[in-house]
Short mmCIF file of C-alpha atoms and ligand atoms in Angstrom, two decimals:
data_model
loop_
_atom_site.label_atom_id
_atom_site.label_comp_id
_atom_site.label_asym_id
_atom_site.label_seq_id
_atom_site.Cartn_x
_atom_site.Cartn_y
_atom_site.Cartn_z
CA MET A 1089 57.76 -33.85 -1.29
CA ILE A 1090 61.48 -33.17 -1.81
CA GLU A 1091 61.29 -30.67 1.07
CA LEU A 1092 59.81 -33.39 3.24
CA ILE A 1093 62.68 -35.73 2.47
CA GLN A 1094 65.20 -32.99 3.05
CA GLU A 1095 63.61 -32.26 6.40
CA LYS A 1096 64.22 -35.89 7.30
CA TRP A 1097 67.79 -35.58 6.07
CA ASN A 1098 68.48 -33.30 9.01
CA GLU A 1099 69.16 -36.50 10.89
CA TYR A 1100 71.19 -38.13 8.13
CA VAL A 1101 74.87 -37.85 8.95
CA PHE A 1102 77.28 -40.75 9.07
CA SER A 1103 78.59 -39.98 12.58
CA LYS A 1104 75.11 -40.63 14.04
CA GLU A 1105 74.40 -43.54 11.67
CA ILE A 1106 77.58 -45.43 12.46
CA LEU A 1107 77.15 -44.95 16.20
CA ASN A 1108 73.58 -46.17 15.84
CA TRP A 1109 74.61 -49.32 13.92
CA THR A 1110 77.38 -50.26 16.33
CA GLU A 1111 75.19 -49.74 19.42
CA THR A 1112 72.09 -51.45 18.02
CA PHE A 1113 73.73 -54.57 16.62
CA GLU A 1114 76.51 -54.77 19.28
CA SER A 1115 77.47 -58.43 19.51
CA LYS A 1116 76.44 -59.45 15.98
CA THR A 1117 79.18 -60.14 13.47
CA ALA A 1118 79.67 -57.13 11.26
CA LEU A 1119 82.69 -58.23 9.24
CA VAL A 1120 84.40 -61.44 8.23
CA ASP A 1121 87.84 -61.06 6.66
CA GLY A 1122 89.70 -64.36 6.36
CA ASN A 1123 90.12 -65.60 9.93
CA ARG A 1124 89.13 -62.27 11.46
CA ARG A 1125 85.54 -61.95 12.69
CA ILE A 1126 84.68 -58.48 13.93
CA THR A 1127 81.50 -57.62 15.84
CA TYR A 1128 79.64 -54.32 15.54
CA GLU A 1129 80.90 -53.33 18.98
CA GLU A 1130 84.52 -54.03 18.01
CA LEU A 1131 84.06 -52.18 14.75
CA GLY A 1132 82.77 -49.15 16.68
CA LYS A 1133 85.83 -49.22 18.93
CA MET A 1134 88.18 -49.50 15.96
CA VAL A 1135 86.57 -46.46 14.42
CA ASP A 1136 86.90 -44.54 17.69
CA TYR A 1137 90.53 -45.51 18.02
CA CYS A 1138 91.41 -44.53 14.45
CA TRP A 1139 89.50 -41.28 14.87
CA GLU A 1140 91.60 -40.36 17.91
CA LYS A 1141 94.87 -41.22 16.13
CA LEU A 1142 93.96 -39.35 12.98
CA GLU A 1143 92.95 -36.30 14.96
CA LYS A 1144 96.30 -36.36 16.74
CA ILE A 1145 98.19 -36.26 13.46
CA GLY A 1146 96.16 -33.28 12.31
CA LEU A 1147 93.24 -34.52 10.25
CA SER A 1148 89.90 -32.87 10.84
CA LYS A 1149 86.46 -32.31 9.36
CA GLY A 1150 86.51 -31.16 5.74
CA ASP A 1151 90.05 -32.45 4.97
CA LYS A 1152 90.35 -34.67 1.92
CA VAL A 1153 92.15 -38.00 1.88
CA ALA A 1154 92.84 -40.20 -1.14
CA VAL A 1155 92.14 -43.87 -0.38
CA GLN A 1156 93.31 -46.67 -2.66
CA MET A 1157 92.87 -49.97 -0.89
CA GLU A 1158 91.79 -53.47 -1.80
CA ASN A 1159 88.97 -55.29 -0.06
CA HIS A 1160 90.00 -55.92 3.55
CA ALA A 1161 88.87 -54.97 7.05
CA GLU A 1162 91.29 -52.02 7.15
CA PHE A 1163 89.44 -50.47 4.23
CA VAL A 1164 86.15 -50.72 6.10
CA VAL A 1165 87.54 -49.19 9.30
CA CYS A 1166 89.22 -46.46 7.31
CA ILE A 1167 86.09 -45.46 5.38
CA LEU A 1168 83.79 -45.58 8.40
CA THR A 1169 86.24 -43.46 10.40
CA PHE A 1170 86.43 -40.81 7.71
CA LEU A 1171 82.67 -40.73 7.24
CA ALA A 1172 82.16 -40.41 11.00
CA MET A 1173 84.80 -37.67 11.35
CA GLY A 1174 83.54 -35.68 8.39
CA VAL A 1175 86.89 -36.17 6.62
CA ILE A 1176 86.21 -36.61 2.89
CA PRO A 1177 87.64 -39.79 1.33
CA ILE A 1178 88.36 -39.81 -2.41
CA LEU A 1179 87.70 -43.40 -3.41
CA ILE A 1180 90.27 -44.57 -5.92
CA LEU A 1181 89.87 -48.13 -7.23
CA PRO A 1182 92.77 -50.51 -6.52
CA ALA A 1183 93.44 -51.03 -10.23
CA GLN A 1184 93.41 -47.34 -11.17
CA LYS A 1185 96.64 -46.18 -12.76
CA THR A 1186 99.06 -43.35 -12.10
CA ARG A 1187 97.87 -41.14 -14.97
CA GLU A 1188 94.26 -41.08 -13.76
CA ILE A 1189 95.31 -40.66 -10.13
CA GLU A 1190 97.65 -37.79 -10.89
CA GLY A 1191 94.80 -35.81 -12.46
CA ILE A 1192 92.74 -36.30 -9.31
CA LEU A 1193 95.56 -35.28 -6.99
CA LYS A 1194 96.22 -32.13 -8.97
CA THR A 1195 92.54 -31.15 -8.74
CA VAL A 1196 91.90 -31.94 -5.11
CA HIS A 1197 95.27 -31.79 -3.28
CA PRO A 1198 94.37 -34.34 -0.59
CA LYS A 1199 96.12 -34.09 2.75
CA MET A 1200 96.88 -37.77 2.89
CA TYR A 1201 97.07 -40.81 0.59
CA ILE A 1202 96.26 -44.19 2.07
CA TYR A 1203 97.22 -47.21 0.05
CA ASP A 1204 98.16 -50.84 0.37
CA THR A 1205 101.90 -51.11 0.85
CA LYS A 1206 102.20 -53.37 -2.18
CA ASN A 1207 101.29 -50.38 -4.40
CA LYS A 1208 104.88 -49.12 -4.49
CA HIS A 1209 104.32 -46.88 -7.52
CA ILE A 1210 102.12 -44.61 -5.39
CA GLU A 1211 105.09 -43.52 -3.25
CA LYS A 1212 106.68 -41.63 -6.13
CA LEU A 1213 103.36 -39.98 -6.94
CA ILE A 1214 102.90 -38.87 -3.36
CA GLU A 1215 106.37 -37.36 -3.22
CA GLU A 1216 105.91 -35.57 -6.52
CA ASN A 1217 102.60 -34.11 -5.39
CA HIS A 1218 103.90 -33.08 -1.95
CA ILE A 1219 101.15 -34.81 -0.01
CA CYS A 1220 101.71 -34.45 3.72
CA PHE A 1221 101.54 -37.54 5.93
CA GLY A 1222 101.81 -39.77 2.87
CA LYS A 1223 104.88 -41.64 4.05
CA LEU A 1224 103.98 -41.61 7.68
CA ASP A 1225 100.67 -43.26 7.18
CA LYS A 1226 100.99 -45.83 4.48
CA ALA A 1227 100.50 -48.70 6.89
CA PHE A 1228 98.59 -46.75 9.50
CA PHE A 1229 95.26 -48.46 9.29
CA SER A 1230 96.66 -51.96 9.36
CA GLN A 1231 98.52 -51.09 12.54
CA ALA A 1232 95.50 -49.39 14.05
CA ILE A 1233 93.38 -52.46 13.47
CA ASP A 1234 95.90 -54.76 15.11
CA VAL A 1235 96.22 -52.47 18.13
CA ARG A 1236 92.47 -52.08 18.34
CA MET A 1237 91.97 -55.81 18.38
CA ARG A 1238 94.10 -55.98 21.51
CA ILE A 1239 92.75 -53.06 23.53
CA SER A 1240 89.18 -52.46 24.37
CA LYS A 1241 88.92 -48.90 25.65
CA LYS A 1242 87.14 -46.31 23.54
CA GLY A 1243 89.20 -43.67 21.75
CA GLN A 1244 88.96 -40.05 22.95
CA HIS A 1245 88.18 -37.63 20.19
CA SER A 1246 86.31 -34.42 19.66
CA ILE A 1247 83.10 -34.26 17.65
CA HIS A 1248 82.55 -31.55 15.07
CA PRO A 1249 78.98 -30.96 13.93
CA ILE A 1250 78.32 -32.29 10.44
CA ASN A 1251 75.54 -31.04 8.21
CA PRO A 1252 73.57 -33.48 6.01
CA ASP A 1253 74.43 -31.24 3.04
CA ASP A 1254 78.18 -31.51 3.69
CA VAL A 1255 80.12 -33.60 1.19
CA ALA A 1256 80.65 -37.05 2.72
CA LEU A 1257 82.81 -38.65 0.03
CA LEU A 1258 84.10 -38.16 -3.50
CA LEU A 1259 83.44 -40.99 -5.94
CA LEU A 1260 85.09 -41.22 -9.34
CA SER A 1261 83.09 -41.28 -12.57
CA GLY A 1262 83.30 -44.61 -14.34
CA GLY A 1263 84.43 -43.55 -17.83
CA THR A 1264 87.02 -45.54 -19.73
CA THR A 1265 88.58 -42.47 -21.29
CA GLY A 1266 90.52 -39.58 -19.82
CA ILE A 1267 90.71 -38.45 -16.21
CA PRO A 1268 87.77 -39.50 -14.01
CA LYS A 1269 85.50 -36.72 -12.82
CA LEU A 1270 84.91 -36.29 -9.08
CA ILE A 1271 81.38 -36.92 -7.80
CA PRO A 1272 80.50 -35.19 -4.54
CA ARG A 1273 77.96 -37.19 -2.52
CA THR A 1274 76.59 -35.63 0.65
CA HIS A 1275 75.85 -37.32 3.99
CA GLY A 1276 72.11 -36.82 3.43
CA ASP A 1277 71.87 -38.01 -0.16
CA TYR A 1278 74.16 -41.01 0.27
CA ILE A 1279 72.41 -42.32 3.38
CA TYR A 1280 69.04 -41.85 1.64
CA ASN A 1281 70.38 -43.78 -1.39
CA VAL A 1282 71.61 -46.64 0.81
CA GLN A 1283 68.27 -46.81 2.63
CA LYS A 1284 66.21 -46.91 -0.55
CA VAL A 1285 68.33 -49.62 -2.20
CA SER A 1286 68.27 -51.71 0.98
CA GLN A 1287 64.48 -51.48 1.08
CA ARG A 1288 64.16 -52.47 -2.59
CA CYS A 1289 66.08 -55.69 -2.07
CA LYS A 1290 64.92 -56.29 1.50
CA VAL A 1291 68.27 -56.32 3.28
CA ASN A 1292 67.85 -57.19 6.98
CA ASP A 1293 69.82 -58.44 9.98
CA GLN A 1294 69.92 -61.95 8.51
CA SER A 1295 71.55 -60.75 5.28
CA ILE A 1296 75.10 -61.91 4.60
CA PHE A 1297 76.76 -59.92 1.84
CA LEU A 1298 79.79 -61.17 -0.08
CA ALA A 1299 81.94 -58.21 -1.17
CA VAL A 1300 83.54 -59.39 -4.42
CA ILE A 1301 84.13 -56.29 -6.53
CA PRO A 1302 86.11 -53.46 -4.90
CA MET A 1303 84.18 -51.82 -2.04
CA ALA A 1304 85.68 -48.53 -3.21
CA HIS A 1305 83.14 -48.74 -6.07
CA ASN A 1306 79.69 -47.25 -5.51
CA PHE A 1307 78.00 -50.59 -6.34
CA ALA A 1308 79.73 -52.65 -3.64
CA LEU A 1309 79.96 -49.74 -1.21
CA ALA A 1310 76.38 -48.54 -1.06
CA ASN A 1311 73.97 -50.37 -3.36
CA PRO A 1312 73.28 -51.90 -0.86
CA GLY A 1313 76.79 -53.32 -0.42
CA LEU A 1314 78.91 -52.65 2.64
CA LEU A 1315 76.92 -49.69 3.99
CA GLY A 1316 73.47 -51.15 3.28
CA THR A 1317 74.38 -54.39 5.01
CA LEU A 1318 75.83 -52.65 8.09
CA MET A 1319 72.89 -50.24 8.26
CA ASN A 1320 70.57 -53.24 8.62
CA GLY A 1321 72.64 -55.33 11.02
CA GLY A 1322 73.77 -57.92 8.46
CA THR A 1323 77.25 -59.38 7.98
CA VAL A 1324 79.78 -58.39 5.32
CA VAL A 1325 82.07 -61.19 4.17
CA ILE A 1326 85.14 -59.87 2.39
CA CYS A 1327 86.38 -61.67 -0.70
CA GLN A 1328 89.96 -60.71 -1.50
CA ASP A 1329 90.29 -62.45 -4.81
CA ALA A 1330 87.39 -62.15 -7.26
CA ALA A 1331 87.93 -65.69 -8.57
CA PRO A 1332 85.06 -68.25 -8.73
CA ILE A 1333 86.92 -70.74 -6.57
CA GLU A 1334 87.13 -68.26 -3.64
CA ILE A 1335 83.65 -66.84 -4.26
CA PHE A 1336 81.97 -70.25 -4.14
CA SER A 1337 83.91 -71.52 -1.17
CA LEU A 1338 83.02 -68.37 0.84
CA ILE A 1339 79.34 -68.69 -0.11
CA GLU A 1340 79.32 -72.23 1.28
CA LYS A 1341 81.44 -71.51 4.38
CA GLU A 1342 79.75 -68.26 5.46
CA LYS A 1343 76.23 -69.04 4.16
CA VAL A 1344 76.22 -65.92 2.03
CA THR A 1345 72.74 -64.66 1.08
CA TYR A 1346 73.64 -62.11 -1.58
CA MET A 1347 76.50 -60.69 -3.62
CA ALA A 1348 77.06 -57.97 -6.23
CA LEU A 1349 78.89 -58.75 -9.46
CA VAL A 1350 79.74 -57.07 -12.76
CA PRO A 1351 78.78 -59.18 -15.83
CA SER A 1352 82.37 -60.29 -16.58
CA ILE A 1353 82.78 -61.84 -13.10
CA LEU A 1354 79.25 -63.28 -13.26
CA LYS A 1355 80.11 -65.05 -16.51
CA MET A 1356 83.32 -66.47 -15.04
CA CYS A 1357 81.33 -67.78 -12.07
CA MET A 1358 78.71 -69.38 -14.33
CA ALA A 1359 81.34 -71.00 -16.55
CA TYR A 1360 83.12 -72.40 -13.49
CA ARG A 1361 79.89 -73.66 -11.94
CA ASN A 1362 79.09 -75.55 -15.13
CA ILE A 1363 82.35 -77.47 -14.73
CA ASP A 1364 82.44 -77.84 -10.93
CA ASP A 1365 79.23 -77.64 -8.92
CA CYS A 1366 80.41 -79.20 -5.67
CA ASP A 1367 80.06 -76.07 -3.47
CA ASP A 1368 76.76 -75.72 -1.61
CA LEU A 1369 75.07 -72.52 -2.80
CA SER A 1370 71.73 -73.15 -1.10
CA SER A 1371 72.02 -70.03 1.12
CA LEU A 1372 72.29 -67.70 -1.88
CA GLU A 1373 69.08 -65.68 -2.36
CA MET A 1374 70.09 -62.86 -4.71
CA ILE A 1375 72.79 -62.20 -7.25
CA LEU A 1376 72.92 -58.48 -7.97
CA VAL A 1377 74.43 -57.77 -11.38
CA GLY A 1378 75.17 -54.33 -12.75
CA GLY A 1379 77.78 -51.87 -13.90
CA ALA A 1380 77.69 -52.96 -17.55
CA MET A 1381 75.38 -54.60 -20.11
CA LEU A 1382 74.24 -58.10 -19.27
CA GLN A 1383 73.02 -59.97 -22.32
CA GLU A 1384 69.56 -61.46 -21.90
CA GLU A 1385 70.83 -64.84 -23.08
CA THR A 1386 73.11 -64.96 -20.02
CA ALA A 1387 70.55 -63.34 -17.71
CA ARG A 1388 68.06 -66.15 -18.39
CA LYS A 1389 70.47 -68.78 -17.00
CA VAL A 1390 71.56 -67.04 -13.79
CA ASP A 1391 68.78 -68.23 -11.43
CA ALA A 1392 69.25 -71.86 -12.37
CA VAL A 1393 73.05 -71.95 -12.48
CA LEU A 1394 73.69 -69.97 -9.28
CA ASN A 1395 70.69 -71.01 -7.26
CA GLY A 1396 69.46 -67.48 -6.46
CA LYS A 1397 67.43 -64.68 -7.99
CA LEU A 1398 69.11 -62.44 -10.53
CA ILE A 1399 68.55 -58.78 -9.56
CA GLN A 1400 69.72 -56.42 -12.28
CA VAL A 1401 71.02 -53.04 -11.18
CA PHE A 1402 71.53 -50.03 -13.38
CA GLY A 1403 73.64 -47.74 -11.26
CA THR A 1404 75.49 -44.49 -11.63
CA ALA A 1405 77.95 -43.10 -9.10
CA GLU A 1406 76.38 -39.71 -9.92
CA GLY A 1407 73.20 -40.90 -8.20
CA LEU A 1408 70.30 -42.60 -10.01
CA ILE A 1409 69.91 -46.28 -9.22
CA CYS A 1410 67.32 -48.47 -10.96
CA MET A 1411 66.98 -52.06 -9.93
CA ASN A 1412 64.72 -55.10 -9.97
CA SER A 1413 62.90 -56.17 -6.86
CA PRO A 1414 63.02 -59.81 -5.70
CA ASP A 1415 59.21 -59.72 -6.14
CA ASP A 1416 59.46 -58.92 -9.88
CA THR A 1417 58.54 -61.69 -12.30
CA TYR A 1418 61.29 -63.76 -13.89
CA GLU A 1419 60.58 -62.13 -17.28
CA ILE A 1420 61.08 -58.63 -15.86
CA ARG A 1421 64.24 -59.59 -13.99
CA VAL A 1422 65.91 -61.08 -17.06
CA SER A 1423 64.84 -58.46 -19.58
CA CYS A 1424 65.21 -55.09 -17.82
CA GLN A 1425 67.08 -53.26 -15.11
CA GLY A 1426 64.13 -52.39 -12.91
CA ARG A 1427 62.62 -49.18 -11.59
CA PRO A 1428 64.24 -46.16 -9.88
CA ILE A 1429 64.71 -46.74 -6.16
CA SER A 1430 62.98 -43.51 -5.09
CA GLU A 1431 59.50 -42.33 -5.97
CA LEU A 1432 61.13 -38.89 -6.21
CA ASP A 1433 63.51 -39.86 -9.03
CA GLN A 1434 62.49 -38.11 -12.22
CA ILE A 1435 63.53 -39.86 -15.41
CA LYS A 1436 63.05 -38.84 -19.02
CA ILE A 1437 64.03 -40.45 -22.30
CA VAL A 1438 65.04 -37.76 -24.78
CA ASP A 1439 66.14 -37.50 -28.43
CA GLU A 1440 69.34 -35.82 -29.62
CA ASN A 1441 67.66 -32.39 -29.32
CA GLY A 1442 66.72 -33.00 -25.70
CA ASN A 1443 62.99 -33.50 -26.45
CA GLU A 1444 61.14 -36.34 -24.77
CA VAL A 1445 60.47 -39.29 -27.11
CA LEU A 1446 57.16 -41.12 -27.31
CA LYS A 1447 56.33 -43.78 -24.69
CA GLY A 1448 58.37 -46.94 -25.25
CA GLU A 1449 60.76 -45.33 -27.76
CA ILE A 1450 64.54 -45.34 -27.41
CA GLY A 1451 66.55 -42.26 -26.45
CA GLU A 1452 69.02 -40.98 -23.88
CA LEU A 1453 68.14 -41.46 -20.23
CA ILE A 1454 68.30 -38.22 -18.23
CA THR A 1455 67.46 -37.87 -14.55
CA LYS A 1456 66.99 -35.54 -11.61
CA GLY A 1457 66.19 -36.56 -8.06
CA PRO A 1458 66.90 -36.30 -4.36
CA TYR A 1459 70.25 -38.11 -4.43
CA THR A 1460 71.54 -37.35 -7.94
CA ILE A 1461 74.26 -34.69 -8.22
CA ARG A 1462 73.64 -31.34 -9.94
CA ASP A 1463 77.32 -30.76 -10.76
CA TYR A 1464 80.73 -32.42 -10.63
CA TYR A 1465 83.27 -31.39 -8.01
CA LEU A 1466 85.67 -28.60 -9.02
CA LEU A 1467 84.99 -29.08 -12.73
CA SER A 1468 85.22 -25.78 -14.55
CA ASP A 1469 83.26 -26.88 -17.61
CA GLN A 1470 80.08 -28.74 -16.60
CA GLN A 1471 78.55 -28.39 -20.05
CA GLY A 1472 77.31 -31.57 -21.66
CA TYR A 1473 76.74 -33.33 -18.33
CA PHE A 1474 73.61 -31.52 -17.10
CA ASN A 1475 70.81 -29.73 -18.93
CA GLU A 1476 69.39 -26.32 -18.08
CA ASP A 1477 66.70 -27.93 -15.88
CA GLY A 1478 69.32 -29.62 -13.73
CA PHE A 1479 68.85 -33.12 -15.20
CA TYR A 1480 71.98 -35.31 -15.26
CA LEU A 1481 72.59 -36.67 -18.78
CA THR A 1482 73.57 -40.29 -18.21
CA GLY A 1483 74.88 -40.88 -21.74
CA ASP A 1484 73.00 -44.20 -21.73
CA LYS A 1485 70.49 -45.30 -24.37
CA ALA A 1486 67.35 -46.63 -22.79
CA ARG A 1487 63.63 -47.13 -23.07
CA VAL A 1488 60.87 -47.59 -20.52
CA VAL A 1489 59.09 -50.95 -20.74
CA HIS A 1490 56.67 -53.09 -18.68
CA GLY A 1491 55.02 -50.54 -16.40
CA GLY A 1492 57.95 -48.25 -15.71
CA ASN A 1493 60.91 -50.60 -15.84
CA ILE A 1494 64.07 -49.29 -17.51
CA GLN A 1495 65.82 -51.21 -20.22
CA ILE A 1496 69.38 -50.04 -20.90
CA LEU A 1497 70.61 -50.53 -24.46
CA GLY A 1498 74.18 -49.22 -24.35
CA ARG A 1499 76.08 -45.95 -24.36
CA VAL A 1500 74.88 -43.14 -26.64
CA ARG A 1501 78.45 -42.56 -27.82
CA GLU A 1502 78.85 -46.25 -28.66
CA GLN A 1503 76.15 -46.07 -31.31
CA ILE A 1504 77.68 -47.12 -34.62
CA ASN A 1505 76.91 -45.04 -37.70
CA ARG A 1506 77.60 -47.29 -40.68
CA ALA A 1507 76.91 -45.49 -43.95
CA GLY A 1508 74.10 -43.56 -42.23
CA GLU A 1509 72.52 -46.65 -40.64
CA LYS A 1510 72.48 -46.51 -36.81
CA ILE A 1511 73.39 -49.70 -34.96
CA MET A 1512 73.46 -50.30 -31.19
CA PRO A 1513 76.33 -52.70 -30.33
CA SER A 1514 74.17 -54.33 -27.65
CA GLU A 1515 71.74 -55.66 -30.26
CA VAL A 1516 74.52 -57.39 -32.21
CA GLU A 1517 76.23 -58.61 -29.01
CA GLU A 1518 72.97 -60.12 -27.82
CA ILE A 1519 72.75 -62.39 -30.88
CA ILE A 1520 76.47 -63.24 -31.13
CA GLN A 1521 76.22 -64.46 -27.55
CA ILE A 1522 73.66 -67.11 -28.59
CA ASN A 1523 76.30 -68.89 -30.67
CA PRO A 1524 77.48 -71.90 -28.65
CA ASN A 1525 81.11 -71.38 -29.73
CA ILE A 1526 81.24 -67.93 -28.16
CA ILE A 1527 82.22 -67.28 -24.54
CA ASP A 1528 81.92 -63.47 -24.54
CA CYS A 1529 81.83 -60.65 -27.06
CA ALA A 1530 82.04 -56.90 -27.49
CA VAL A 1531 81.01 -54.98 -30.60
CA VAL A 1532 82.52 -51.58 -31.39
CA GLY A 1533 82.43 -49.07 -34.24
CA VAL A 1534 85.77 -48.45 -35.88
CA GLU A 1535 86.44 -45.39 -38.05
CA ASP A 1536 86.29 -46.09 -41.77
CA SER A 1537 87.01 -43.56 -44.54
CA ILE A 1538 84.19 -44.85 -46.75
CA LEU A 1539 81.48 -46.09 -44.37
CA GLY A 1540 82.03 -43.64 -41.51
CA ASN A 1541 82.05 -46.57 -39.05
CA ARG A 1542 82.81 -50.23 -39.59
CA ILE A 1543 81.33 -52.86 -37.26
CA CYS A 1544 83.97 -54.85 -35.44
CA ALA A 1545 83.09 -57.81 -33.23
CA TYR A 1546 85.63 -59.01 -30.67
CA VAL A 1547 85.03 -62.47 -29.27
CA THR A 1548 86.51 -64.96 -26.89
CA CYS A 1549 85.52 -68.44 -28.04
CA ARG A 1550 85.37 -72.11 -27.12
CA LYS A 1551 85.92 -73.12 -30.74
CA GLU A 1552 87.35 -70.91 -33.47
CA ILE A 1553 84.86 -69.27 -35.78
CA GLY A 1554 85.42 -67.24 -38.99
CA LEU A 1555 83.77 -64.02 -40.14
CA ASP A 1556 81.68 -65.69 -42.87
CA GLU A 1557 80.42 -68.36 -40.51
CA MET A 1558 79.52 -65.71 -37.93
CA ARG A 1559 77.70 -63.55 -40.49
CA GLU A 1560 75.77 -66.60 -41.72
CA PHE A 1561 74.82 -67.46 -38.13
CA LEU A 1562 73.64 -63.92 -37.39
CA THR A 1563 71.64 -63.80 -40.63
CA ASP A 1564 69.93 -67.10 -39.73
CA GLU A 1565 69.09 -65.56 -36.33
CA GLY A 1566 67.36 -62.70 -38.15
CA LEU A 1567 69.91 -59.86 -37.86
CA ALA A 1568 69.57 -57.23 -40.63
CA SER A 1569 72.38 -57.33 -43.19
CA PHE A 1570 73.57 -53.76 -42.43
CA LYS A 1571 74.13 -54.79 -38.80
CA LEU A 1572 76.44 -57.73 -39.64
CA PRO A 1573 80.05 -57.33 -38.41
CA ASP A 1574 82.57 -56.23 -41.07
CA THR A 1575 85.45 -57.57 -38.99
CA LEU A 1576 85.69 -60.41 -36.48
CA LYS A 1577 88.61 -60.55 -34.07
CA ILE A 1578 89.26 -63.46 -31.77
CA VAL A 1579 91.00 -62.40 -28.56
CA GLU A 1580 92.38 -64.54 -25.74
CA GLN A 1581 91.11 -62.15 -23.08
CA PHE A 1582 89.32 -58.81 -22.96
CA PRO A 1583 90.90 -55.73 -21.42
CA TYR A 1584 88.89 -54.69 -18.36
CA THR A 1585 88.42 -51.37 -16.54
CA ALA A 1586 89.36 -51.02 -12.86
CA VAL A 1587 85.99 -52.43 -11.78
CA GLY A 1588 85.90 -55.26 -14.33
CA LYS A 1589 83.83 -53.86 -17.22
CA ILE A 1590 85.05 -54.69 -20.76
CA ASP A 1591 87.21 -51.69 -21.76
CA LYS A 1592 85.91 -50.85 -25.25
CA LYS A 1593 88.30 -47.93 -25.65
CA LYS A 1594 91.29 -50.23 -25.21
CA LEU A 1595 89.71 -52.73 -27.62
CA CYS A 1596 89.46 -50.05 -30.32
CA ASP A 1597 93.10 -49.11 -29.68
CA LEU A 1598 94.02 -52.74 -30.42
CA LEU A 1599 92.91 -52.38 -34.02
P1 AMP B 2276 79.80 -46.13 -12.69
O1 AMP B 2276 79.90 -44.65 -12.56
O2 AMP B 2276 81.12 -46.83 -12.70
O3 AMP B 2276 78.85 -46.69 -11.71
O4 AMP B 2276 79.22 -46.40 -14.17
C1 AMP B 2276 77.93 -46.02 -14.50
C2 AMP B 2276 77.66 -46.45 -15.91
O5 AMP B 2276 77.78 -47.87 -16.02
C3 AMP B 2276 76.27 -46.15 -16.40
O6 AMP B 2276 76.12 -44.83 -16.86
C4 AMP B 2276 76.12 -47.17 -17.51
O7 AMP B 2276 76.76 -46.76 -18.69
C5 AMP B 2276 76.85 -48.38 -16.97
N1 AMP B 2276 75.93 -49.31 -16.32
C6 AMP B 2276 75.68 -49.43 -15.02
N2 AMP B 2276 74.81 -50.42 -14.78
C7 AMP B 2276 74.47 -50.93 -15.97
C8 AMP B 2276 73.58 -51.98 -16.39
N3 AMP B 2276 72.89 -52.73 -15.53
N4 AMP B 2276 73.47 -52.21 -17.73
C9 AMP B 2276 74.17 -51.48 -18.62
N5 AMP B 2276 75.04 -50.50 -18.28
C10 AMP B 2276 75.18 -50.22 -16.97
#
């Protein structure tokens, strides 16, 4: 079966795909960015034009380019051009900081760094790392787009054959500690991934996608995101500021049918909607939520508050994507993260010795499949990330429920060991969230010389609440006494990672 798919992959390269999209959907609107509306035909010409220019300044197939841009049309043109040329973009999130970026540059030595001119701190980094073209091209794509809008002839460029097994792009692993690892995704596997996700949530030429989280992230780029929408002839509406006020006004104005959010932005949107519900959200069909744990308490309210179907997505940039289908029952959509997108995805739930647990039991989710990587890019020590059978170890605790649906329960490493008792933060978070005084919460294990780990609950709240009151509430809700928080900290705001997940490492550092 895998051979069959790989045979099909012979056709899967972005140069052919992008040409196919732009020719098939020609006069349809591909992109909306503020006042700019760009058709598929125009987008194709922009890509051609940029391709020609980039070739002239010496970029060619196989070169690597670091890209750190916010959500705007230039980002889209830039990524499509690189994918079509066979140049390999390294997708750095707009909020990623110098220390993380430096590690990447030292590993990969990209030929060029493309960034938004407001990111002044990058200039020093580029100089220090001797990246060619860095200065020359900082505003290149913006200029190219403006020029392209005015002229209509096709760019002249040469075409180098690309193989479906060639690396198409390098994504960054989503950890909150240390230097991100580089994830090589090939033309064949990434296009297959985009196709499968698009099929699961039925993206078509009537779909209008609102890009809220950075499109440099795998979720908004390809699941189905920017690429899935363009592949099916839909329209991508770019949201530059992930604030509820802009999100809701764009949904109403552009008749958005679906969007992808991380739980923190989802919660902001729901809180805002409860105060101000004047925007018309009747076009909204699906709200895809993923990237971090979504408490069931919140999940249950999404359909009603946002007037669309909640679709939970468990995604990894390394490959495996599990997600709900719009045809799933409400109970499945609110309680689990769906099934793998490909019938060829192999998943296992294993114990700490790597042995499969019994059906329905909790363990670590490991996976192997047609679009999941078998190793990280240029990483000398791959140990601990893959097992001897080539399965990727996700580091996520999970179980399989309701006929093959995955339920994610948190990170393996996050498990708290309090005096020998094992506690999953997600279970405590789930119940804290029921308290009406609480807006959001995060539970972490903090080192303790006597207990091993102490349970610390961080909360943002509507009305102040003390530790005793919280423990009493959790006890009344049926939480075992050994799972009750030892410390309760009220914070004004949570620290977030570059894509908007609560940064638990930073929270622990606060203590
Ligand atoms: P990234 O590489 O940034 O896509 O992060 C992947 C990781 O995010 C996974 O290994 C999980 O730890 C977490 N994650 C993604 N989706 C979910 C979800 N729906 N629920 C819980 N955690 C998730």
